Amino acid sequence: RKEVEQDPGPFNVPEGATVAFNCTYSNSASQSFFWYRQDCRKEPKLLMSVYSSGNEDGRFTAQLNRASQYISLLIRDSKLSDSATYLCVVNGRGTALIFGKGTTLSVSS
Amino acid sequence: DGGITQSPKYLFRKEGQNVTLSCEQNLNHDAMYWYRQDPGQGLRLIYYSQIVNDFQKGDIAEGYSVSREKKESFPLTVTSAQKNPTAFYLCASSPGDRGRYNSPLHFGNGTRLTVT
């Protein structure tokens, strides 16, 4: 299994739709989990950290399933401005963070 | 405002030349990182530094070198030994790894290097 694996998509959804992304990770000892957003030709920006109990930030909900070693991101009521690539990030062995290749979301009107 | 500054935004070099990418942060972060991103690929770690005067190789360090003489600065040199240097280079920083948990990374705007 790759260290961090994501479905690359693209996910094409209409405005207002609910969309969910999953990300699997291989290191069962991982303790830190994040979702980043990256717009085309820009740097990644932190969207949200993922906590064991799950957490919500407005229309975004992140969840962690340690038993199955995956994290998820749910976006409700999609907006055009949500179109971007979403990167799953997990700490690997040692101190560095490992990035998935990203899932591309395209929201259309 | 605090942040990370990478310069230049676009850089063009001839094959065989070494080139140094600048990264400066005023966030007072201990840890700094260099990642490389290729089209359709995830970020791959080149080098990272947890403290001044110390740095470690990441997954793809061959053909690159770094220095960390000051807390604020972590320049990356792309040497002529790097076989495919054309890429988007991202510098990042974080408060550091204290305890078991990693802090999220703050990224600079990136430098697009094209080598012909």
PDB file of C-alpha atoms in Angstrom:
ATOM      1  CA  ARG A   1       0.000   0.000   0.000  1.00  0.00           C
ATOM      2  CA  LYS A   2       1.233   3.513  -0.794  1.00  0.00           C
ATOM      3  CA  GLU A   3       1.919   5.717   2.217  1.00  0.00           C
ATOM      4  CA  VAL A   4      -0.979   8.033   1.462  1.00  0.00           C
ATOM      5  CA  GLU A   5      -3.460   7.224  -1.276  1.00  0.00           C
ATOM      6  CA  GLN A   6      -6.303   9.276  -2.704  1.00  0.00           C
ATOM      7  CA  ASP A   7      -8.725   8.847  -5.578  1.00  0.00           C
ATOM      8  CA  PRO A   8      -7.468  11.471  -8.061  1.00  0.00           C
ATOM      9  CA  GLY A   9     -10.942  12.126  -9.486  1.00  0.00           C
ATOM     10  CA  PRO A  10     -11.898  14.466 -11.002  1.00  0.00           C
ATOM     11  CA  PHE A  11     -15.136  14.714  -9.094  1.00  0.00           C
ATOM     12  CA  ASN A  12     -17.555  16.824 -11.140  1.00  0.00           C
ATOM     13  CA  VAL A  13     -20.569  17.982  -9.114  1.00  0.00           C
ATOM     14  CA  PRO A  14     -23.265  20.647  -9.449  1.00  0.00           C
ATOM     15  CA  GLU A  15     -23.523  23.553  -7.056  1.00  0.00           C
ATOM     16  CA  GLY A  16     -25.284  22.557  -3.873  1.00  0.00           C
ATOM     17  CA  ALA A  17     -24.205  18.936  -4.011  1.00  0.00           C
ATOM     18  CA  THR A  18     -22.631  17.024  -1.160  1.00  0.00           C
ATOM     19  CA  VAL A  19     -19.352  15.329  -1.996  1.00  0.00           C
ATOM     20  CA  ALA A  20     -17.028  13.116   0.027  1.00  0.00           C
ATOM     21  CA  PHE A  21     -13.395  12.173  -0.443  1.00  0.00           C
ATOM     22  CA  ASN A  22     -11.522   9.372   1.229  1.00  0.00           C
ATOM     23  CA  CYS A  23      -7.837   8.946   1.840  1.00  0.00           C
ATOM     24  CA  THR A  24      -6.064   5.816   3.074  1.00  0.00           C
ATOM     25  CA  TYR A  25      -2.729   5.722   4.854  1.00  0.00           C
ATOM     26  CA  SER A  26      -0.319   2.885   5.506  1.00  0.00           C
ATOM     27  CA  ASN A  27       1.444   3.810   8.743  1.00  0.00           C
ATOM     28  CA  SER A  28      -0.709   2.648  11.645  1.00  0.00           C
ATOM     29  CA  ALA A  29       1.419   4.755  14.004  1.00  0.00           C
ATOM     30  CA  SER A  30       0.457   8.026  12.297  1.00  0.00           C
ATOM     31  CA  GLN A  31      -0.868  10.630  14.705  1.00  0.00           C
ATOM     32  CA  SER A  32      -1.321  13.803  12.665  1.00  0.00           C
ATOM     33  CA  PHE A  33      -3.848  14.206   9.875  1.00  0.00           C
ATOM     34  CA  PHE A  34      -4.729  17.221   7.773  1.00  0.00           C
ATOM     35  CA  TRP A  35      -6.658  18.249   4.699  1.00  0.00           C
ATOM     36  CA  TYR A  36      -5.100  20.919   2.495  1.00  0.00           C
ATOM     37  CA  ARG A  37      -6.604  22.724  -0.458  1.00  0.00           C
ATOM     38  CA  GLN A  38      -4.534  23.619  -3.509  1.00  0.00           C
ATOM     39  CA  ASP A  39      -5.739  25.892  -6.276  1.00  0.00           C
ATOM     40  CA  CYS A  40      -4.265  25.583  -9.743  1.00  0.00           C
ATOM     41  CA  ARG A  41      -0.591  26.663  -9.802  1.00  0.00           C
ATOM     42  CA  LYS A  42      -0.750  27.896  -6.203  1.00  0.00           C
ATOM     43  CA  GLU A  43       0.666  26.716  -2.923  1.00  0.00           C
ATOM     44  CA  PRO A  44      -1.338  24.326  -0.695  1.00  0.00           C
ATOM     45  CA  LYS A  45      -3.267  25.932   2.133  1.00  0.00           C
ATOM     46  CA  LEU A  46      -4.423  24.242   5.294  1.00  0.00           C
ATOM     47  CA  LEU A  47      -8.147  23.495   5.160  1.00  0.00           C
ATOM     48  CA  MET A  48      -8.499  21.682   8.447  1.00  0.00           C
ATOM     49  CA  SER A  49      -6.823  19.338  10.864  1.00  0.00           C
ATOM     50  CA  VAL A  50      -8.492  15.987  11.470  1.00  0.00           C
ATOM     51  CA  TYR A  51      -9.144  14.924  15.023  1.00  0.00           C
ATOM     52  CA  SER A  52      -9.918  11.469  16.368  1.00  0.00           C
ATOM     53  CA  SER A  53     -13.478  12.371  17.280  1.00  0.00           C
ATOM     54  CA  GLY A  54     -14.150  14.011  13.921  1.00  0.00           C
ATOM     55  CA  ASN A  55     -14.530  17.730  13.457  1.00  0.00           C
ATOM     56  CA  GLU A  56     -16.547  20.221  11.498  1.00  0.00           C
ATOM     57  CA  ASP A  57     -15.813  23.661  10.115  1.00  0.00           C
ATOM     58  CA  GLY A  58     -18.827  25.198   8.458  1.00  0.00           C
ATOM     59  CA  ARG A  59     -19.702  23.122   5.410  1.00  0.00           C
ATOM     60  CA  PHE A  60     -16.660  20.883   5.848  1.00  0.00           C
ATOM     61  CA  THR A  61     -16.532  17.763   8.010  1.00  0.00           C
ATOM     62  CA  ALA A  62     -13.443  15.630   8.552  1.00  0.00           C
ATOM     63  CA  GLN A  63     -13.395  12.173  10.072  1.00  0.00           C
ATOM     64  CA  LEU A  64     -10.730   9.679  11.040  1.00  0.00           C
ATOM     65  CA  ASN A  65     -11.106   5.907  11.084  1.00  0.00           C
ATOM     66  CA  ARG A  66      -8.010   4.464  12.726  1.00  0.00           C
ATOM     67  CA  ALA A  67      -9.136   0.847  12.470  1.00  0.00           C
ATOM     68  CA  SER A  68      -9.406   1.041   8.696  1.00  0.00           C
ATOM     69  CA  GLN A  69      -6.667   3.669   8.390  1.00  0.00           C
ATOM     70  CA  TYR A  70      -8.523   6.266   6.418  1.00  0.00           C
ATOM     71  CA  ILE A  71      -9.617   9.840   6.754  1.00  0.00           C
ATOM     72  CA  SER A  72     -12.483  11.498   4.965  1.00  0.00           C
ATOM     73  CA  LEU A  73     -13.582  14.973   3.973  1.00  0.00           C
ATOM     74  CA  LEU A  74     -17.237  15.811   3.422  1.00  0.00           C
ATOM     75  CA  ILE A  75     -18.250  19.033   1.703  1.00  0.00           C
ATOM     76  CA  ARG A  76     -21.897  20.033   1.952  1.00  0.00           C
ATOM     77  CA  ASP A  77     -23.699  22.563  -0.254  1.00  0.00           C
ATOM     78  CA  SER A  78     -20.801  22.798  -2.721  1.00  0.00           C
ATOM     79  CA  LYS A  79     -19.913  26.234  -4.055  1.00  0.00           C
ATOM     80  CA  LEU A  80     -18.174  27.144  -7.293  1.00  0.00           C
ATOM     81  CA  SER A  81     -15.309  28.422  -5.153  1.00  0.00           C
ATOM     82  CA  ASP A  82     -14.774  24.927  -3.722  1.00  0.00           C
ATOM     83  CA  SER A  83     -13.290  23.845  -7.059  1.00  0.00           C
ATOM     84  CA  ALA A  84      -9.710  22.889  -6.247  1.00  0.00           C
ATOM     85  CA  THR A  85      -7.478  19.931  -5.503  1.00  0.00           C
ATOM     86  CA  TYR A  86      -7.780  18.537  -1.983  1.00  0.00           C
ATOM     87  CA  LEU A  87      -4.650  17.016  -0.489  1.00  0.00           C
ATOM     88  CA  CYS A  88      -4.654  14.457   2.278  1.00  0.00           C
ATOM     89  CA  VAL A  89      -1.659  14.809   4.611  1.00  0.00           C
ATOM     90  CA  VAL A  90      -0.455  12.331   7.208  1.00  0.00           C
ATOM     91  CA  ASN A  91       2.685  12.190   9.279  1.00  0.00           C
ATOM     92  CA  GLY A  92       4.999   9.414   8.173  1.00  0.00           C
ATOM     93  CA  ARG A  93       7.864   7.777   9.986  1.00  0.00           C
ATOM     94  CA  GLY A  94       9.890  10.477  11.648  1.00  0.00           C
ATOM     95  CA  THR A  95       8.809  14.082  11.612  1.00  0.00           C
ATOM     96  CA  ALA A  96       7.940  14.883   8.025  1.00  0.00           C
ATOM     97  CA  LEU A  97       4.415  15.046   6.669  1.00  0.00           C
ATOM     98  CA  ILE A  98       3.467  12.887   3.684  1.00  0.00           C
ATOM     99  CA  PHE A  99       1.156  14.321   1.047  1.00  0.00           C
ATOM    100  CA  GLY A 100      -1.266  12.394  -1.114  1.00  0.00           C
ATOM    101  CA  LYS A 101      -1.439  13.245  -4.806  1.00  0.00           C
ATOM    102  CA  GLY A 102      -4.732  15.011  -4.314  1.00  0.00           C
ATOM    103  CA  THR A 103      -8.350  14.708  -5.388  1.00  0.00           C
ATOM    104  CA  THR A 104      -9.616  17.221  -7.913  1.00  0.00           C
ATOM    105  CA  LEU A 105     -13.070  18.704  -7.382  1.00  0.00           C
ATOM    106  CA  SER A 106     -14.892  20.679 -10.030  1.00  0.00           C
ATOM    107  CA  VAL A 107     -18.153  22.373  -9.037  1.00  0.00           C
ATOM    108  CA  SER A 108     -20.318  23.643 -11.872  1.00  0.00           C
ATOM    109  CA  SER A 109     -23.360  25.918 -12.001  1.00  0.00           C
TER     110      SER A 109
ATOM    111  CA  ASP B   1       2.140  40.276   8.540  1.00  0.00           C
ATOM    112  CA  GLY B   2       4.063  37.087   9.210  1.00  0.00           C
ATOM    113  CA  GLY B   3       4.642  34.657   6.434  1.00  0.00           C
ATOM    114  CA  ILE B   4       6.991  32.762   4.180  1.00  0.00           C
ATOM    115  CA  THR B   5       8.578  34.437   1.192  1.00  0.00           C
ATOM    116  CA  GLN B   6       9.968  32.517  -1.719  1.00  0.00           C
ATOM    117  CA  SER B   7      11.806  34.220  -4.516  1.00  0.00           C
ATOM    118  CA  PRO B   8      11.797  34.426  -7.400  1.00  0.00           C
ATOM    119  CA  LYS B   9       8.355  33.236  -8.483  1.00  0.00           C
ATOM    120  CA  TYR B  10       9.650  32.078 -11.885  1.00  0.00           C
ATOM    121  CA  LEU B  11      13.211  31.026 -12.595  1.00  0.00           C
ATOM    122  CA  PHE B  12      14.776  29.919 -15.861  1.00  0.00           C
ATOM    123  CA  ARG B  13      18.182  28.279 -16.100  1.00  0.00           C
ATOM    124  CA  LYS B  14      20.299  26.479 -18.616  1.00  0.00           C
ATOM    125  CA  GLU B  15      21.128  22.848 -18.045  1.00  0.00           C
ATOM    126  CA  GLY B  16      24.384  22.384 -16.159  1.00  0.00           C
ATOM    127  CA  GLN B  17      24.012  25.480 -14.000  1.00  0.00           C
ATOM    128  CA  ASN B  18      23.471  25.403 -10.261  1.00  0.00           C
ATOM    129  CA  VAL B  19      20.631  27.583  -9.018  1.00  0.00           C
ATOM    130  CA  THR B  20      19.643  28.660  -5.502  1.00  0.00           C
ATOM    131  CA  LEU B  21      16.030  29.176  -4.445  1.00  0.00           C
ATOM    132  CA  SER B  22      15.405  31.544  -1.579  1.00  0.00           C
ATOM    133  CA  CYS B  23      13.051  30.915   1.348  1.00  0.00           C
ATOM    134  CA  GLU B  24      12.634  33.317   4.251  1.00  0.00           C
ATOM    135  CA  GLN B  25      10.110  33.174   7.112  1.00  0.00           C
ATOM    136  CA  ASN B  26       9.280  35.625   9.866  1.00  0.00           C
ATOM    137  CA  LEU B  27       6.921  33.314  11.750  1.00  0.00           C
ATOM    138  CA  ASN B  28       9.622  32.367  14.267  1.00  0.00           C
ATOM    139  CA  HIS B  29       9.132  28.732  13.257  1.00  0.00           C
ATOM    140  CA  ASP B  30      11.805  26.203  14.160  1.00  0.00           C
ATOM    141  CA  ALA B  31      11.170  23.746  11.336  1.00  0.00           C
ATOM    142  CA  MET B  32      11.499  24.405   7.623  1.00  0.00           C
ATOM    143  CA  TYR B  33      10.945  22.144   4.648  1.00  0.00           C
ATOM    144  CA  TRP B  34      11.474  21.960   0.917  1.00  0.00           C
ATOM    145  CA  TYR B  35       9.035  20.050  -1.290  1.00  0.00           C
ATOM    146  CA  ARG B  36       8.930  19.493  -4.992  1.00  0.00           C
ATOM    147  CA  GLN B  37       5.718  19.108  -6.995  1.00  0.00           C
ATOM    148  CA  ASP B  38       5.490  17.800 -10.553  1.00  0.00           C
ATOM    149  CA  PRO B  39       2.316  18.007 -12.680  1.00  0.00           C
ATOM    150  CA  GLY B  40      -0.296  15.546 -11.462  1.00  0.00           C
ATOM    151  CA  GLN B  41       1.932  14.469  -8.616  1.00  0.00           C
ATOM    152  CA  GLY B  42       1.870  14.942  -4.894  1.00  0.00           C
ATOM    153  CA  LEU B  43       4.444  16.916  -2.964  1.00  0.00           C
ATOM    154  CA  ARG B  44       7.698  15.089  -2.393  1.00  0.00           C
ATOM    155  CA  LEU B  45      10.028  16.024   0.433  1.00  0.00           C
ATOM    156  CA  ILE B  46      13.542  17.102  -0.565  1.00  0.00           C
ATOM    157  CA  TYR B  47      15.108  18.306   2.702  1.00  0.00           C
ATOM    158  CA  TYR B  48      13.933  19.487   6.082  1.00  0.00           C
ATOM    159  CA  SER B  49      15.450  21.224   9.066  1.00  0.00           C
ATOM    160  CA  GLN B  50      14.192  21.105  12.629  1.00  0.00           C
ATOM    161  CA  ILE B  51      16.734  23.533  14.032  1.00  0.00           C
ATOM    162  CA  VAL B  52      19.446  25.928  12.949  1.00  0.00           C
ATOM    163  CA  ASN B  53      22.619  24.284  11.622  1.00  0.00           C
ATOM    164  CA  ASP B  54      20.913  20.925  11.256  1.00  0.00           C
ATOM    165  CA  PHE B  55      19.000  19.368   8.376  1.00  0.00           C
ATOM    166  CA  GLN B  56      17.952  15.933   7.123  1.00  0.00           C
ATOM    167  CA  LYS B  57      17.442  14.418   3.711  1.00  0.00           C
ATOM    168  CA  GLY B  58      13.942  13.755   2.568  1.00  0.00           C
ATOM    169  CA  ASP B  59      12.806  11.223  -0.011  1.00  0.00           C
ATOM    170  CA  ILE B  60      14.418  12.852  -3.054  1.00  0.00           C
ATOM    171  CA  ALA B  61      17.507  14.709  -1.805  1.00  0.00           C
ATOM    172  CA  GLU B  62      19.848  13.612  -4.592  1.00  0.00           C
ATOM    173  CA  GLY B  63      21.009  16.578  -6.666  1.00  0.00           C
ATOM    174  CA  TYR B  64      19.972  19.130  -4.049  1.00  0.00           C
ATOM    175  CA  SER B  65      21.711  20.858  -1.158  1.00  0.00           C
ATOM    176  CA  VAL B  66      20.527  23.133   1.651  1.00  0.00           C
ATOM    177  CA  SER B  67      21.866  25.213   4.501  1.00  0.00           C
ATOM    178  CA  ARG B  68      20.275  26.500   7.697  1.00  0.00           C
ATOM    179  CA  GLU B  69      22.591  29.147   9.086  1.00  0.00           C
ATOM    180  CA  LYS B  70      19.748  31.313  10.369  1.00  0.00           C
ATOM    181  CA  LYS B  71      16.374  30.387  11.799  1.00  0.00           C
ATOM    182  CA  GLU B  72      14.621  32.581   9.232  1.00  0.00           C
ATOM    183  CA  SER B  73      16.317  31.255   6.122  1.00  0.00           C
ATOM    184  CA  PHE B  74      16.476  27.864   4.381  1.00  0.00           C
ATOM    185  CA  PRO B  75      17.864  28.227   0.836  1.00  0.00           C
ATOM    186  CA  LEU B  76      17.769  25.290  -1.577  1.00  0.00           C
ATOM    187  CA  THR B  77      20.421  24.783  -4.240  1.00  0.00           C
ATOM    188  CA  VAL B  78      19.471  22.736  -7.272  1.00  0.00           C
ATOM    189  CA  THR B  79      22.730  21.376  -8.618  1.00  0.00           C
ATOM    190  CA  SER B  80      23.608  20.205 -12.090  1.00  0.00           C
ATOM    191  CA  ALA B  81      23.496  16.649 -10.716  1.00  0.00           C
ATOM    192  CA  GLN B  82      19.697  16.817 -10.430  1.00  0.00           C
ATOM    193  CA  LYS B  83      18.488  14.961 -13.514  1.00  0.00           C
ATOM    194  CA  ASN B  84      15.005  16.485 -13.848  1.00  0.00           C
ATOM    195  CA  PRO B  85      15.087  19.850 -12.092  1.00  0.00           C
ATOM    196  CA  THR B  86      12.111  21.473 -13.833  1.00  0.00           C
ATOM    197  CA  ALA B  87       9.344  21.561 -11.226  1.00  0.00           C
ATOM    198  CA  PHE B  88       7.343  23.655  -8.773  1.00  0.00           C
ATOM    199  CA  TYR B  89       9.350  24.085  -5.558  1.00  0.00           C
ATOM    200  CA  LEU B  90       7.546  24.810  -2.309  1.00  0.00           C
ATOM    201  CA  CYS B  91       9.102  25.923   0.942  1.00  0.00           C
ATOM    202  CA  ALA B  92       7.191  25.434   4.174  1.00  0.00           C
ATOM    203  CA  SER B  93       7.628  25.993   7.863  1.00  0.00           C
ATOM    204  CA  SER B  94       6.022  24.839  11.081  1.00  0.00           C
ATOM    205  CA  PRO B  95       6.506  25.562  14.768  1.00  0.00           C
ATOM    206  CA  GLY B  96       8.290  22.244  15.018  1.00  0.00           C
ATOM    207  CA  ASP B  97       7.675  18.739  16.162  1.00  0.00           C
ATOM    208  CA  ARG B  98       7.167  18.877  19.895  1.00  0.00           C
ATOM    209  CA  GLY B  99       6.004  15.631  21.342  1.00  0.00           C
ATOM    210  CA  ARG B 100       4.214  13.125  19.180  1.00  0.00           C
ATOM    211  CA  TYR B 101       2.234  15.448  16.985  1.00  0.00           C
ATOM    212  CA  ASN B 102       3.258  17.349  13.909  1.00  0.00           C
ATOM    213  CA  SER B 103       2.115  20.881  13.436  1.00  0.00           C
ATOM    214  CA  PRO B 104       0.528  21.784  10.106  1.00  0.00           C
ATOM    215  CA  LEU B 105       2.753  23.390   7.515  1.00  0.00           C
ATOM    216  CA  HIS B 106       2.605  26.960   6.262  1.00  0.00           C
ATOM    217  CA  PHE B 107       3.713  27.291   2.656  1.00  0.00           C
ATOM    218  CA  GLY B 108       5.368  30.007   0.643  1.00  0.00           C
ATOM    219  CA  ASN B 109       4.005  30.925  -2.794  1.00  0.00           C
ATOM    220  CA  GLY B 110       6.457  28.616  -4.524  1.00  0.00           C
ATOM    221  CA  THR B 111       9.087  28.981  -7.225  1.00  0.00           C
ATOM    222  CA  ARG B 112       8.565  27.534 -10.702  1.00  0.00           C
ATOM    223  CA  LEU B 113      11.944  26.445 -12.009  1.00  0.00           C
ATOM    224  CA  THR B 114      12.398  25.694 -15.683  1.00  0.00           C
ATOM    225  CA  VAL B 115      15.691  24.241 -16.864  1.00  0.00           C
ATOM    226  CA  THR B 116      16.323  23.995 -20.592  1.00  0.00           C
TER     227      THR B 116
END
